[in-house]
Amino acid sequence: MLHDPAQLDLMFQALADPARRSMVERLSRGPASVSQLAEPLAMSLSAVVQHLNVLEASGLVRTEKLGRVRTCQIEPQALRAAEHWINERRLAWERRLDRLGDFLTETKDES
């Protein structure tokens, strides 16, 4: 999943919405039904389902329907992929800034 830029785009697009981030935050504590996810949100149940469809399409959330209850849970591997991508960028910038600091120290010493 990490090597698929389109999937990564879907993940970040899904996380761009505050309501979806709230759902992911709730699901990080354990599985929940759609009704439980909808409780704290000021939106209709059908709007919550639309948001869940976006999260599911992005790979961040998996849902399972048992009887009349749809249970949702986080996909930890998808979150790890996004975290890995972010960490790669962070490490690259840290190395660049370290090199800049070294360069500035060297030029300061030469002056």
Short mmCIF file of C-alpha atoms in Angstrom, two decimals:
data_model
loop_
_atom_site.label_atom_id
_atom_site.label_comp_id
_atom_site.label_asym_id
_atom_site.label_seq_id
_atom_site.Cartn_x
_atom_site.Cartn_y
_atom_site.Cartn_z
CA MET A 1 0.00 0.00 0.00
CA LEU A 2 2.86 2.40 0.80
CA HIS A 3 4.26 2.23 -2.70
CA ASP A 4 0.90 3.17 -4.25
CA PRO A 5 0.78 6.98 -4.46
CA ALA A 6 -2.92 6.93 -5.34
CA GLN A 7 -3.75 5.00 -2.16
CA LEU A 8 -1.63 7.38 -0.10
CA ASP A 9 -3.50 10.30 -1.69
CA LEU A 10 -6.82 8.72 -0.69
CA MET A 11 -5.61 8.30 2.90
CA PHE A 12 -4.54 11.90 3.27
CA GLN A 13 -7.69 13.13 1.54
CA ALA A 14 -9.78 11.09 3.95
CA LEU A 15 -7.87 12.47 6.94
CA ALA A 16 -8.30 16.05 5.71
CA ASP A 17 -11.85 16.17 7.05
CA PRO A 18 -12.34 16.87 10.78
CA ALA A 19 -15.35 14.55 11.09
CA ARG A 20 -13.41 11.66 9.55
CA ARG A 21 -10.40 12.38 11.78
CA SER A 22 -12.78 12.26 14.74
CA MET A 23 -14.06 8.87 13.59
CA VAL A 24 -10.51 7.55 13.16
CA GLU A 25 -9.64 8.87 16.62
CA ARG A 26 -12.64 7.06 18.11
CA LEU A 27 -11.83 3.84 16.23
CA SER A 28 -8.24 3.95 17.46
CA ARG A 29 -9.68 3.05 20.88
CA GLY A 30 -11.47 -0.01 19.48
CA PRO A 31 -14.26 -1.11 17.15
CA ALA A 32 -17.53 0.83 17.12
CA SER A 33 -20.90 0.65 15.42
CA VAL A 34 -21.97 3.31 12.96
CA SER A 35 -24.45 4.59 15.56
CA GLN A 36 -21.69 4.92 18.16
CA LEU A 37 -19.55 6.85 15.69
CA ALA A 38 -22.48 9.13 14.81
CA GLU A 39 -23.33 9.96 18.44
CA PRO A 40 -20.89 12.83 19.04
CA LEU A 41 -21.17 14.23 15.50
CA ALA A 42 -23.68 16.88 14.49
CA MET A 43 -24.74 15.16 11.28
CA SER A 44 -27.25 12.65 10.01
CA LEU A 45 -26.60 8.92 10.07
CA SER A 46 -26.49 8.90 6.27
CA ALA A 47 -23.76 11.60 6.32
CA VAL A 48 -21.77 9.47 8.77
CA VAL A 49 -22.11 6.49 6.41
CA GLN A 50 -20.84 8.63 3.51
CA HIS A 51 -17.80 9.63 5.58
CA LEU A 52 -17.23 5.98 6.51
CA ASN A 53 -17.34 5.05 2.83
CA VAL A 54 -14.52 7.53 2.18
CA LEU A 55 -12.51 6.09 5.09
CA GLU A 56 -13.13 2.57 3.86
CA ALA A 57 -12.14 3.43 0.27
CA SER A 58 -8.93 4.95 1.59
CA GLY A 59 -8.08 1.72 3.41
CA LEU A 60 -8.05 3.37 6.84
CA VAL A 61 -11.22 1.68 8.11
CA ARG A 62 -12.79 -1.73 7.64
CA THR A 63 -16.47 -2.41 8.25
CA GLU A 64 -18.36 -5.62 8.82
CA LYS A 65 -22.10 -6.08 8.93
CA LEU A 66 -23.53 -8.62 11.34
CA GLY A 67 -27.30 -8.66 11.22
CA ARG A 68 -28.47 -5.07 11.38
CA VAL A 69 -25.31 -3.68 12.98
CA ARG A 70 -22.37 -2.43 10.94
CA THR A 71 -19.19 -2.50 13.03
CA CYS A 72 -16.19 -0.43 12.03
CA GLN A 73 -12.57 -0.82 12.99
CA ILE A 74 -9.30 0.85 12.16
CA GLU A 75 -6.84 -0.70 9.72
CA PRO A 76 -3.54 -0.27 11.58
CA GLN A 77 -1.44 -1.20 8.54
CA ALA A 78 -2.86 1.76 6.60
CA LEU A 79 -2.02 4.15 9.42
CA ARG A 80 1.48 2.69 9.59
CA ALA A 81 1.91 3.32 5.85
CA ALA A 82 0.95 7.00 6.26
CA GLU A 83 3.19 7.29 9.32
CA HIS A 84 6.09 5.73 7.41
CA TRP A 85 5.66 8.18 4.53
CA ILE A 86 5.61 11.15 6.93
CA ASN A 87 8.65 9.85 8.83
CA GLU A 88 10.64 9.47 5.62
CA ARG A 89 10.02 13.14 4.83
CA ARG A 90 10.79 14.22 8.40
CA LEU A 91 14.10 12.34 8.41
CA ALA A 92 15.09 13.80 5.04
CA TRP A 93 14.45 17.33 6.32
CA GLU A 94 16.29 16.66 9.56
CA ARG A 95 19.34 15.53 7.58
CA ARG A 96 19.15 18.64 5.37
CA LEU A 97 18.88 20.94 8.37
CA ASP A 98 21.77 19.13 10.10
CA ARG A 99 23.93 19.65 7.02
CA LEU A 100 22.91 23.32 6.91
CA GLY A 101 23.81 23.68 10.60
CA ASP A 102 27.18 22.06 9.97
CA PHE A 103 27.80 24.37 7.01
CA LEU A 104 26.87 27.46 9.00
CA THR A 105 29.12 26.38 11.88
CA GLU A 106 32.03 25.83 9.48
CA THR A 107 31.57 29.19 7.74
CA LYS A 108 31.22 30.95 11.11
CA ASP A 109 34.50 29.37 12.28
CA GLU A 110 36.25 30.51 9.07
CA SER A 111 35.17 34.13 9.55
#
